[in-house]
């Protein structure tokens, strides 16, 4: 399916910012409500913009205060506010400073650059120290030319969305510095790295540990959906761990942050206009309706939460196959299996939550708001989150016809879980060495900086061409890679 409007722009899709030349993405004009913002606009969307002129370079040796005064004097059409007043506490939502500079090197007047935290799709991420406050931050440094126009569109989209959000489990964007060549995103530092890495070290998490993570994730996604923002690429690699500690029950408590809003969209308009059709995301986390490129909406994020929860509990994705087609077949069938022995110690309540998160039909899938009241998530067995009106009851029955039986079992299980968190100690994460990982579709060992995949599929030659099926054993150490394209060939 080709979008005629793309002809207006020979280099990039106006709806999803994917390179048209690479034919990675074709989204129907007007149906994919992607927020595409020009660089000049990005700065003005909910931001405070400053401009540092060439002259400022001559003043590098002057005090920071006078430099900032200079900055604020040169500010055009923006609120005049010295940077010294900027702090997280007084920066309101939508007021993320966006500072224009002639020379990217000027940022070193404000921050001391330290160790490299990682290499992203767009550039390096560094740990930095604010010279004035001593606070540590993470800075993503992007070379605009190297990144290319498609990647820059994704980055601009990420920035414009991050400027509008404020939630304890969503990465905080402190400020943006921009020169003609470079862009620097100053973000809160997540010292413990990616959730994927933490999980790989432990094998998998216990049910209580998973519950804490999913509570935070559900809260962040409910917040986004309430603002009509759909993340579209939720996966373990896009969840960072700011800090963690082991509690009295020897369970890990993680403070997580949702990151990477490059594929996120802000829906606009009526319900039908708010539907999307671009196939994007990462195969193993991709919802059935996204694979089908049917109209889909925020419910695709809920499916991905289900995949994340499944992986956290057992260490392997719910669906794995040796080819893209087979993987997609499994996802579209959506038959969850709990056969690996690790599932024996997982409560029926958790399994039931998974089934609700991973309903193939998005209309029957639990919503983010409903998830917050889910009995397993709240750990509340006393106040049942039973629906109070007939419509909701019908929906619950449709979602889970066997819920009456399961609820009884769940309640028994939950009693011990809730009142005695350490009762789950039998489910402590394994430290078993991880097996080499199947190079299955959706999981790739490539550390490629590009997150945009072509439709090419890599099947491991020495493996049987048979579908691996519901992988319950393989522990993955590989990084799943984002797929972003238009209608797929099926
Ligand atoms: P990508 O473009 O692949 O999504 P990013 O550019 O967001 O990756 O980040 C690259 C790597 O840098 C991440 O894998 C992570 O290890 C590290 N990183 C990114 N953001 C932060 C942060 N706020 N705090 C700590 N490390 C980070």
Short mmCIF file of C-alpha atoms and ligand atoms in Angstrom, two decimals:
data_model
loop_
_atom_site.label_atom_id
_atom_site.label_comp_id
_atom_site.label_asym_id
_atom_site.label_seq_id
_atom_site.Cartn_x
_atom_site.Cartn_y
_atom_site.Cartn_z
CA UNK A 1 0.00 0.00 0.00
CA UNK A 2 1.49 3.28 -1.01
CA UNK A 3 0.81 6.60 0.47
CA UNK A 4 0.38 9.16 -2.29
CA UNK A 5 1.26 11.98 0.03
CA UNK A 6 4.73 10.59 0.28
CA UNK A 7 5.41 11.91 -3.15
CA UNK A 8 5.50 15.34 -1.63
CA UNK A 9 8.60 14.39 0.25
CA UNK A 10 11.11 12.23 -1.53
CA UNK A 11 13.26 11.57 1.49
CA UNK A 12 11.09 10.75 4.46
CA UNK A 13 7.59 9.70 5.33
CA UNK A 14 5.82 12.66 6.91
CA UNK A 15 3.86 10.38 9.19
CA UNK A 16 6.47 8.12 10.63
CA UNK A 17 9.73 9.74 9.62
CA UNK A 18 11.02 6.55 8.09
CA UNK A 19 13.21 6.79 5.05
CA UNK A 20 11.14 6.36 1.98
CA UNK A 21 14.20 5.62 -0.07
CA UNK A 22 14.73 2.49 2.00
CA UNK A 23 11.04 1.60 1.58
CA UNK A 24 10.94 0.83 5.26
CA UNK A 25 7.71 2.52 5.95
CA UNK A 26 4.54 3.24 4.15
CA UNK A 27 1.78 4.66 6.24
CA UNK A 28 -1.56 5.74 4.88
CA UNK A 29 -1.84 9.49 4.60
CA UNK A 30 -3.94 11.12 7.21
CA UNK A 31 -4.60 7.88 9.05
CA UNK A 32 -1.37 7.67 10.91
CA UNK A 33 -1.55 10.59 13.30
CA UNK A 34 2.15 10.87 13.75
CA UNK A 35 3.37 14.05 15.29
CA UNK A 36 6.08 15.20 12.96
CA UNK A 37 7.72 18.38 14.08
CA UNK A 38 10.25 20.49 12.30
CA UNK A 39 13.38 21.22 14.21
CA UNK A 40 12.46 24.86 14.58
CA UNK A 41 9.07 23.88 15.87
CA UNK A 42 10.46 21.28 18.20
CA UNK A 43 12.09 23.99 20.18
CA UNK A 44 8.95 25.90 20.64
CA UNK A 45 6.71 23.04 21.60
CA UNK A 46 6.34 23.40 25.28
CA UNK A 47 9.85 24.52 25.70
CA UNK A 48 11.83 27.50 26.73
CA UNK A 49 14.27 28.37 24.00
CA UNK A 50 17.58 30.11 24.30
CA UNK A 51 20.15 31.00 21.72
CA UNK A 52 23.87 31.20 22.25
CA UNK A 53 25.60 33.25 19.60
CA UNK A 54 29.01 32.91 18.06
CA UNK A 55 30.22 35.72 20.24
CA UNK A 56 29.63 33.60 23.23
CA UNK A 57 32.60 31.46 22.31
CA UNK A 58 34.86 34.41 23.06
CA UNK A 59 33.49 34.54 26.54
CA UNK A 60 34.23 30.97 27.50
CA UNK A 61 36.51 32.01 30.28
CA UNK A 62 34.03 34.28 31.94
CA UNK A 63 31.97 33.06 34.79
CA UNK A 64 29.03 30.83 34.12
CA UNK A 65 26.72 33.42 35.56
CA UNK A 66 27.78 36.06 33.09
CA UNK A 67 27.61 33.56 30.27
CA UNK A 68 24.10 32.72 31.19
CA UNK A 69 23.21 36.37 31.43
CA UNK A 70 24.52 36.66 27.91
CA UNK A 71 22.44 33.70 26.88
CA UNK A 72 19.33 35.18 28.27
CA UNK A 73 19.98 38.56 26.66
CA UNK A 74 20.25 36.81 23.30
CA UNK A 75 17.08 34.93 23.81
CA UNK A 76 14.62 35.69 21.10
CA UNK A 77 10.87 35.33 21.34
CA UNK A 78 11.14 33.34 24.51
CA UNK A 79 10.72 33.70 28.17
CA UNK A 80 13.81 35.43 29.59
CA UNK A 81 14.94 33.34 32.46
CA UNK A 82 18.52 32.78 33.55
CA UNK A 83 19.55 29.15 33.55
CA UNK A 84 20.57 29.42 37.16
CA UNK A 85 16.87 29.30 37.99
CA UNK A 86 16.33 26.09 36.13
CA UNK A 87 15.99 23.15 38.30
CA UNK A 88 13.83 20.13 38.15
CA UNK A 89 11.59 21.50 40.81
CA UNK A 90 10.77 24.73 39.05
CA UNK A 91 10.59 23.41 35.51
CA UNK A 92 6.96 22.76 34.89
CA UNK A 93 5.65 20.29 32.38
CA UNK A 94 6.16 21.66 28.91
CA UNK A 95 8.89 24.03 30.00
CA UNK A 96 11.97 22.09 29.15
CA UNK A 97 14.75 24.52 28.25
CA UNK A 98 15.93 24.16 24.67
CA UNK A 99 19.16 26.04 24.20
CA UNK A 100 20.49 27.01 20.77
CA UNK A 101 24.24 27.30 20.37
CA UNK A 102 26.54 28.10 17.51
CA UNK A 103 29.08 25.59 18.68
CA UNK A 104 28.21 22.30 20.35
CA UNK A 105 31.44 22.40 22.32
CA UNK A 106 29.92 25.18 24.41
CA UNK A 107 28.07 22.54 26.38
CA UNK A 108 31.36 21.66 28.07
CA UNK A 109 31.14 24.94 29.91
CA UNK A 110 28.23 23.51 31.82
CA UNK A 111 28.98 19.83 32.10
CA UNK A 112 32.02 17.67 32.68
CA UNK A 113 31.78 14.66 30.42
CA UNK A 114 32.54 11.31 32.06
CA UNK A 115 32.21 7.66 31.12
CA UNK A 116 30.29 6.41 28.11
CA UNK A 117 27.02 4.84 29.22
CA UNK A 118 26.11 3.36 25.90
CA UNK A 119 25.94 3.67 22.17
CA UNK A 120 22.46 4.40 20.91
CA UNK A 121 20.92 4.46 17.48
CA UNK A 122 21.59 8.15 17.18
CA UNK A 123 24.82 8.63 19.09
CA UNK A 124 26.73 8.13 22.32
CA UNK A 125 25.27 8.51 25.77
CA UNK A 126 27.64 9.93 28.42
CA UNK A 127 27.50 10.32 32.14
CA UNK A 128 28.09 13.99 32.93
CA UNK A 129 28.38 16.19 35.98
CA UNK A 130 26.77 19.60 36.13
CA UNK A 131 29.69 21.91 36.93
CA UNK A 132 27.55 24.18 39.00
CA UNK A 133 25.42 21.80 41.04
CA UNK A 134 27.55 18.66 40.96
CA UNK A 135 24.48 16.70 39.90
CA UNK A 136 24.97 13.72 37.62
CA UNK A 137 23.04 13.43 34.37
CA UNK A 138 23.08 11.34 31.23
CA UNK A 139 23.66 13.22 27.97
CA UNK A 140 22.75 11.76 24.62
CA UNK A 141 25.00 13.40 22.04
CA UNK A 142 23.81 13.22 18.47
CA UNK A 143 25.67 14.25 15.36
CA UNK A 144 22.83 15.42 13.17
CA UNK A 145 24.59 14.84 9.88
CA UNK A 146 25.74 11.34 10.79
CA UNK A 147 22.33 10.44 12.17
CA UNK A 148 20.63 11.47 8.96
CA UNK A 149 17.30 13.14 8.40
CA UNK A 150 15.13 10.11 9.15
CA UNK A 151 16.83 9.43 12.46
CA UNK A 152 16.63 13.13 13.31
CA UNK A 153 12.89 13.08 12.72
CA UNK A 154 12.58 10.24 15.20
CA UNK A 155 14.76 12.09 17.67
CA UNK A 156 12.74 15.26 17.24
CA UNK A 157 9.60 13.28 17.84
CA UNK A 158 11.12 11.79 20.98
CA UNK A 159 12.13 15.23 22.23
CA UNK A 160 8.77 16.80 21.49
CA UNK A 161 6.95 14.05 23.40
CA UNK A 162 9.39 14.00 26.31
CA UNK A 163 8.87 17.74 26.67
CA UNK A 164 5.21 17.16 27.38
CA UNK A 165 5.42 14.38 29.94
CA UNK A 166 6.23 14.21 33.61
CA UNK A 167 5.89 10.93 35.44
CA UNK A 168 8.02 9.19 38.03
CA UNK A 169 8.46 6.16 35.80
CA UNK A 170 9.12 7.99 32.54
CA UNK A 171 12.62 9.23 31.81
CA UNK A 172 12.92 12.92 32.64
CA UNK A 173 14.34 15.22 29.97
CA UNK A 174 16.05 18.06 31.82
CA UNK A 175 17.05 20.22 28.89
CA UNK A 176 18.14 20.19 25.27
CA UNK A 177 21.17 21.86 23.76
CA UNK A 178 21.30 22.25 20.02
CA UNK A 179 23.89 23.56 17.60
CA UNK A 180 23.68 23.41 13.81
CA UNK A 181 25.66 20.14 13.89
CA UNK A 182 24.80 18.55 17.21
CA UNK A 183 21.97 17.87 19.56
CA UNK A 184 22.41 17.06 23.25
CA UNK A 185 19.62 15.64 25.36
CA UNK A 186 20.24 16.03 29.08
CA UNK A 187 18.32 13.24 30.80
CA UNK A 188 18.08 11.85 34.28
CA UNK A 189 20.79 9.29 34.91
CA UNK A 190 19.78 5.64 35.27
CA UNK A 191 22.81 4.19 37.01
CA UNK A 192 21.70 0.55 36.88
CA UNK A 193 21.37 0.41 33.09
CA UNK A 194 18.76 -1.40 31.08
CA UNK A 195 16.19 -3.69 32.71
CA UNK A 196 17.19 -6.24 30.08
CA UNK A 197 20.73 -6.36 31.46
CA UNK A 198 19.53 -6.70 35.04
CA UNK A 199 17.22 -9.53 34.03
CA UNK A 200 19.89 -11.29 32.02
CA UNK A 201 22.11 -11.31 35.10
CA UNK A 202 19.40 -12.86 37.24
CA UNK A 203 17.81 -15.21 34.73
CA UNK A 204 14.32 -14.08 35.63
CA UNK A 205 12.51 -12.26 38.40
CA UNK A 206 10.28 -13.56 41.16
CA UNK A 207 6.56 -12.88 41.02
CA UNK A 208 6.78 -10.11 43.63
CA UNK A 209 9.68 -8.46 41.87
CA UNK A 210 7.78 -8.66 38.59
CA UNK A 211 4.69 -7.20 40.20
CA UNK A 212 6.63 -4.11 41.33
CA UNK A 213 8.06 -3.60 37.87
CA UNK A 214 4.70 -4.06 36.15
CA UNK A 215 3.02 -1.71 38.66
CA UNK A 216 5.46 1.04 37.70
CA UNK A 217 5.19 0.26 34.00
CA UNK A 218 1.38 0.17 34.09
CA UNK A 219 1.31 3.48 35.90
CA UNK A 220 3.57 5.09 33.27
CA UNK A 221 1.58 3.66 30.37
CA UNK A 222 -1.78 4.61 31.89
CA UNK A 223 -0.41 8.15 32.21
CA UNK A 224 0.70 8.18 28.57
CA UNK A 225 -2.55 6.71 27.27
CA UNK A 226 -4.48 9.25 29.26
CA UNK A 227 -2.56 11.88 27.31
CA UNK A 228 -3.28 10.01 24.06
CA UNK A 229 0.36 9.09 23.69
CA UNK A 230 1.14 5.60 22.42
CA UNK A 231 4.70 4.40 22.99
CA UNK A 232 4.66 1.64 20.33
CA UNK A 233 8.06 0.18 21.22
CA UNK A 234 7.81 -1.07 24.78
CA UNK A 235 10.45 -3.69 25.48
CA UNK A 236 12.99 -4.56 28.14
CA UNK A 237 15.72 -2.57 26.39
CA UNK A 238 13.58 0.55 26.53
CA UNK A 239 13.12 0.35 30.28
CA UNK A 240 16.01 1.77 32.27
CA UNK A 241 16.74 1.11 35.92
CA UNK A 242 17.50 4.29 37.82
CA UNK A 243 18.26 2.54 41.09
CA UNK A 244 17.60 -0.69 42.92
CA UNK A 245 17.87 -2.31 46.31
CA UNK A 246 17.32 -5.70 47.87
CA UNK A 247 14.59 -5.66 50.51
CA UNK A 248 14.22 -7.63 53.74
CA UNK A 249 12.66 -10.51 51.83
CA UNK A 250 15.72 -10.67 49.62
CA UNK A 251 13.71 -9.39 46.68
CA UNK A 252 14.93 -6.79 44.25
CA UNK A 253 13.08 -3.49 44.14
CA UNK A 254 13.72 -1.61 40.93
CA UNK A 255 12.99 2.01 40.19
CA UNK A 256 12.31 1.85 36.48
CA UNK A 257 11.97 4.52 33.80
CA UNK A 258 10.34 4.11 30.41
CA UNK A 259 12.61 5.52 27.68
CA UNK A 260 12.97 5.72 23.93
CA UNK A 261 9.99 7.60 22.57
CA UNK A 262 11.31 7.56 18.99
CA UNK A 263 8.33 5.59 17.74
CA UNK A 264 5.79 7.14 20.10
CA UNK A 265 2.86 9.04 18.67
CA UNK A 266 0.42 11.52 20.07
CA UNK A 267 -3.02 10.66 18.80
CA UNK A 268 -5.22 13.47 17.63
CA UNK A 269 -8.84 13.87 16.75
CA UNK A 270 -11.66 11.43 16.85
CA UNK A 271 -11.38 7.75 17.61
CA UNK A 272 -11.12 6.68 13.97
CA UNK A 273 -8.54 9.36 13.25
CA UNK A 274 -6.67 8.17 16.29
CA UNK A 275 -6.07 4.75 14.83
CA UNK A 276 -2.67 3.87 13.41
CA UNK A 277 -1.60 1.51 10.68
CA UNK A 278 2.17 1.67 10.55
CA UNK A 279 3.83 -1.61 11.38
CA UNK A 280 6.51 -0.74 13.86
CA UNK A 281 7.98 -2.01 17.06
CA UNK A 282 10.08 -5.04 17.82
CA UNK A 283 8.83 -8.40 16.51
CA UNK A 284 8.66 -10.41 19.73
CA UNK A 285 6.83 -7.58 21.50
CA UNK A 286 4.53 -6.79 18.60
CA UNK A 287 0.76 -7.04 19.07
CA UNK A 288 -1.28 -9.14 16.59
CA UNK A 289 -3.16 -6.12 15.26
CA UNK A 290 0.13 -4.31 14.59
CA UNK A 291 1.41 -7.31 12.63
CA UNK A 292 -1.78 -7.30 10.61
CA UNK A 293 -1.40 -3.54 10.12
CA UNK A 294 -5.06 -3.30 10.94
CA UNK A 295 -6.24 -0.14 12.56
CA UNK A 296 -4.70 -0.24 15.98
CA UNK A 297 -4.47 2.05 18.91
CA UNK A 298 -2.90 2.33 22.34
CA UNK A 299 -3.83 -1.26 23.13
CA UNK A 300 -0.68 -2.38 21.31
CA UNK A 301 1.29 -1.12 24.34
CA UNK A 302 -0.75 -3.37 26.62
CA UNK A 303 0.20 -6.43 24.60
CA UNK A 304 3.86 -5.43 24.92
CA UNK A 305 3.44 -5.10 28.69
CA UNK A 306 2.18 -8.70 28.61
CA UNK A 307 5.27 -9.84 26.69
CA UNK A 308 7.51 -7.97 29.13
CA UNK A 309 5.74 -9.52 32.12
CA UNK A 310 6.02 -12.99 30.61
CA UNK A 311 9.75 -12.55 30.01
CA UNK A 312 10.34 -11.15 33.49
CA UNK A 313 8.67 -14.18 35.06
CA UNK A 314 10.37 -16.93 33.07
CA UNK A 315 13.32 -15.33 31.29
CA UNK A 316 12.12 -16.13 27.76
CA UNK A 317 9.65 -14.56 25.32
CA UNK A 318 6.18 -16.08 24.95
CA UNK A 319 6.62 -16.63 21.23
CA UNK A 320 9.81 -17.46 19.37
CA UNK A 321 10.30 -18.87 15.91
CA UNK A 322 12.96 -19.26 13.27
CA UNK A 323 11.21 -17.15 10.72
CA UNK A 324 9.27 -13.97 10.75
CA UNK A 325 6.18 -15.63 9.30
CA UNK A 326 6.15 -18.34 11.94
CA UNK A 327 6.69 -15.87 14.73
CA UNK A 328 3.80 -13.77 13.48
CA UNK A 329 1.59 -16.85 13.17
CA UNK A 330 2.25 -17.68 16.81
CA UNK A 331 1.58 -14.12 17.93
CA UNK A 332 -1.67 -13.98 15.99
CA UNK A 333 -2.81 -17.24 17.59
CA UNK A 334 -1.77 -15.85 20.94
CA UNK A 335 -1.77 -19.18 22.76
CA UNK A 336 0.15 -18.61 25.94
CA UNK A 337 1.92 -21.62 27.36
CA UNK A 338 3.13 -22.09 30.88
CA UNK A 339 4.89 -25.42 30.47
CA UNK A 340 8.36 -24.69 31.72
CA UNK A 341 8.77 -25.77 35.37
CA UNK A 342 9.49 -22.16 36.29
CA UNK A 343 5.76 -21.49 35.84
CA UNK A 344 4.84 -24.02 38.53
CA UNK A 345 5.63 -21.48 41.20
CA UNK A 346 3.83 -18.60 39.49
CA UNK A 347 0.32 -17.92 40.77
CA UNK A 348 -2.79 -18.46 38.67
CA UNK A 349 -3.56 -14.83 39.35
CA UNK A 350 -0.39 -13.76 37.53
CA UNK A 351 -1.11 -16.13 34.65
CA UNK A 352 -4.63 -14.76 34.45
CA UNK A 353 -3.27 -11.20 34.31
CA UNK A 354 -1.01 -12.28 31.47
CA UNK A 355 -3.97 -13.73 29.58
CA UNK A 356 -5.82 -10.45 29.96
CA UNK A 357 -2.82 -8.45 28.77
CA UNK A 358 -2.33 -10.70 25.78
CA UNK A 359 -5.82 -11.08 24.40
CA UNK A 360 -5.44 -11.29 20.63
CA UNK A 361 -8.44 -9.02 20.09
CA UNK A 362 -7.40 -5.56 21.34
CA UNK A 363 -11.04 -4.76 22.11
CA UNK A 364 -11.06 -7.57 24.64
CA UNK A 365 -7.64 -6.76 26.02
CA UNK A 366 -7.48 -5.10 29.41
CA UNK A 367 -6.82 -1.34 29.22
CA UNK A 368 -4.02 0.43 31.05
CA UNK A 369 -6.53 1.96 33.44
CA UNK A 370 -8.12 -1.41 34.16
CA UNK A 371 -4.70 -2.92 34.63
CA UNK A 372 -4.03 -0.57 37.52
CA UNK A 373 -6.98 -2.17 39.34
CA UNK A 374 -6.05 -5.70 38.40
CA UNK A 375 -6.13 -7.98 41.39
CA UNK A 376 -2.70 -9.47 40.75
CA UNK A 377 -1.16 -6.06 40.20
CA UNK A 378 -2.64 -4.45 43.29
CA UNK A 379 -2.00 -7.60 45.31
CA UNK A 380 -5.35 -6.82 46.87
CA UNK A 381 -7.37 -9.95 47.38
CA UNK A 382 -9.81 -8.37 49.79
CA UNK A 383 -11.35 -5.67 47.63
CA UNK A 384 -12.15 -7.47 44.46
CA UNK A 385 -11.87 -5.28 41.40
CA UNK A 386 -15.16 -6.65 40.16
CA UNK A 387 -16.93 -4.48 37.61
CA UNK A 388 -19.88 -2.59 38.92
CA UNK A 389 -21.97 -2.21 35.80
CA UNK A 390 -23.42 -4.70 33.35
CA UNK A 391 -21.31 -3.58 30.40
CA UNK A 392 -18.10 -3.99 32.33
CA UNK A 393 -19.28 -7.36 33.66
CA UNK A 394 -20.00 -8.52 30.13
CA UNK A 395 -16.60 -7.33 29.04
CA UNK A 396 -14.94 -9.16 31.90
CA UNK A 397 -16.82 -12.33 31.07
CA UNK A 398 -15.83 -12.02 27.43
CA UNK A 399 -12.24 -11.45 28.46
CA UNK A 400 -12.21 -14.35 30.80
CA UNK A 401 -15.16 -16.73 30.71
CA UNK A 402 -13.55 -19.01 33.26
CA UNK A 403 -12.83 -16.14 35.64
CA UNK A 404 -15.09 -17.41 38.42
CA UNK A 405 -13.14 -20.62 38.79
CA UNK A 406 -9.83 -18.89 38.37
CA UNK A 407 -10.65 -16.16 40.80
CA UNK A 408 -11.16 -18.67 43.56
CA UNK A 409 -7.85 -20.30 42.86
CA UNK A 410 -6.20 -16.93 42.52
CA UNK A 411 -7.53 -15.74 45.82
CA UNK A 412 -6.09 -18.73 47.61
CA UNK A 413 -2.76 -18.22 45.93
CA UNK A 414 -2.77 -14.51 46.51
CA UNK A 415 -3.43 -14.89 50.22
CA UNK A 416 -0.03 -16.37 50.71
CA UNK A 417 1.57 -14.03 48.21
CA UNK A 418 0.25 -10.86 49.68
CA UNK A 419 0.42 -11.61 53.35
CA UNK A 420 3.75 -13.27 53.13
CA UNK A 421 5.81 -11.79 50.37
CA UNK A 422 8.69 -13.99 51.26
CA UNK A 423 6.49 -16.98 50.53
CA UNK A 424 7.68 -16.45 47.03
CA UNK A 425 11.24 -17.00 48.00
CA UNK A 426 11.00 -20.37 46.31
CA UNK A 427 10.70 -18.34 43.17
CA UNK A 428 13.92 -16.49 43.68
CA UNK A 429 15.61 -15.58 40.45
CA UNK A 430 17.94 -18.23 39.23
CA UNK A 431 21.56 -17.49 38.84
CA UNK A 432 21.89 -20.35 36.44
CA UNK A 433 24.29 -19.59 33.63
CA UNK A 434 22.48 -18.49 30.57
CA UNK A 435 22.47 -20.68 27.53
CA UNK A 436 23.53 -19.32 24.21
CA UNK A 437 20.59 -17.72 22.66
CA UNK A 438 18.71 -18.78 19.64
CA UNK A 439 19.09 -16.17 16.97
CA UNK A 440 15.40 -16.20 16.51
CA UNK A 441 13.31 -13.63 14.82
CA UNK A 442 12.89 -10.59 16.94
CA UNK A 443 16.04 -11.23 18.90
CA UNK A 444 19.20 -10.19 17.21
CA UNK A 445 22.75 -10.09 18.42
CA UNK A 446 23.49 -7.12 16.29
CA UNK A 447 24.74 -4.10 18.11
CA UNK A 448 24.04 -2.13 15.05
CA UNK A 449 23.37 1.47 15.72
CA UNK A 450 20.42 1.37 13.41
CA UNK A 451 17.11 0.46 14.93
CA UNK A 452 15.35 0.41 11.61
CA UNK A 453 15.23 -3.05 10.15
CA UNK A 454 14.57 -3.98 6.62
CA UNK A 455 12.17 -6.83 6.11
CA UNK A 456 15.08 -9.21 5.76
CA UNK A 457 14.88 -12.07 8.19
CA UNK A 458 17.82 -13.92 9.61
CA UNK A 459 17.21 -17.59 10.38
CA UNK A 460 19.99 -19.44 12.12
CA UNK A 461 21.30 -21.95 9.60
CA UNK A 462 22.21 -24.77 11.97
CA UNK A 463 18.79 -24.74 13.56
CA UNK A 464 15.85 -26.71 12.36
CA UNK A 465 13.62 -24.68 10.18
CA UNK A 466 10.75 -25.78 12.38
CA UNK A 467 9.10 -23.26 14.56
CA UNK A 468 10.73 -23.08 17.95
CA UNK A 469 7.32 -22.46 19.37
CA UNK A 470 6.65 -21.15 22.79
CA UNK A 471 10.11 -20.71 24.09
CA UNK A 472 10.14 -21.45 27.74
CA UNK A 473 13.76 -22.33 28.14
CA UNK A 474 16.01 -20.09 26.14
CA UNK A 475 17.38 -17.22 28.13
CA UNK A 476 18.19 -14.40 25.89
CA UNK A 477 21.16 -12.16 26.14
CA UNK A 478 20.54 -10.63 22.79
CA UNK A 479 19.11 -7.30 22.03
CA UNK A 480 15.78 -7.19 20.30
CA UNK A 481 15.68 -4.76 17.51
CA UNK A 482 13.02 -2.34 16.51
CA UNK A 483 11.23 -2.91 13.29
CA UNK A 484 9.68 0.06 11.60
CA UNK A 485 8.04 -0.11 8.29
CA UNK A 486 4.80 0.14 6.45
CA UNK A 487 2.45 -2.62 5.52
CA UNK A 488 4.35 -5.85 5.73
CA UNK A 489 4.20 -8.57 3.16
CA UNK A 490 2.16 -11.40 4.59
P1 LIG B 1 18.79 3.55 21.59
O1 LIG B 1 18.95 4.66 20.61
O2 LIG B 1 19.35 2.25 21.13
O3 LIG B 1 17.40 3.44 22.10
P2 LIG B 1 19.82 5.24 23.57
O4 LIG B 1 20.47 6.21 22.68
O5 LIG B 1 18.58 5.67 24.22
O6 LIG B 1 19.63 3.87 22.84
O7 LIG B 1 20.84 4.76 24.66
C1 LIG B 1 21.99 3.98 24.35
C2 LIG B 1 22.48 3.35 25.62
O8 LIG B 1 22.89 4.37 26.53
C3 LIG B 1 21.39 2.57 26.34
O9 LIG B 1 21.38 1.26 25.93
C4 LIG B 1 21.80 2.71 27.79
O10 LIG B 1 22.69 1.70 28.13
C5 LIG B 1 22.49 4.04 27.84
N1 LIG B 1 21.58 5.09 28.32
C6 LIG B 1 20.66 5.75 27.60
N2 LIG B 1 19.99 6.64 28.35
C7 LIG B 1 20.50 6.51 29.59
C8 LIG B 1 20.22 7.15 30.84
N3 LIG B 1 19.27 8.10 30.95
N4 LIG B 1 20.93 6.77 31.92
C9 LIG B 1 21.89 5.81 31.81
N5 LIG B 1 22.19 5.18 30.67
C10 LIG B 1 21.52 5.52 29.57
#
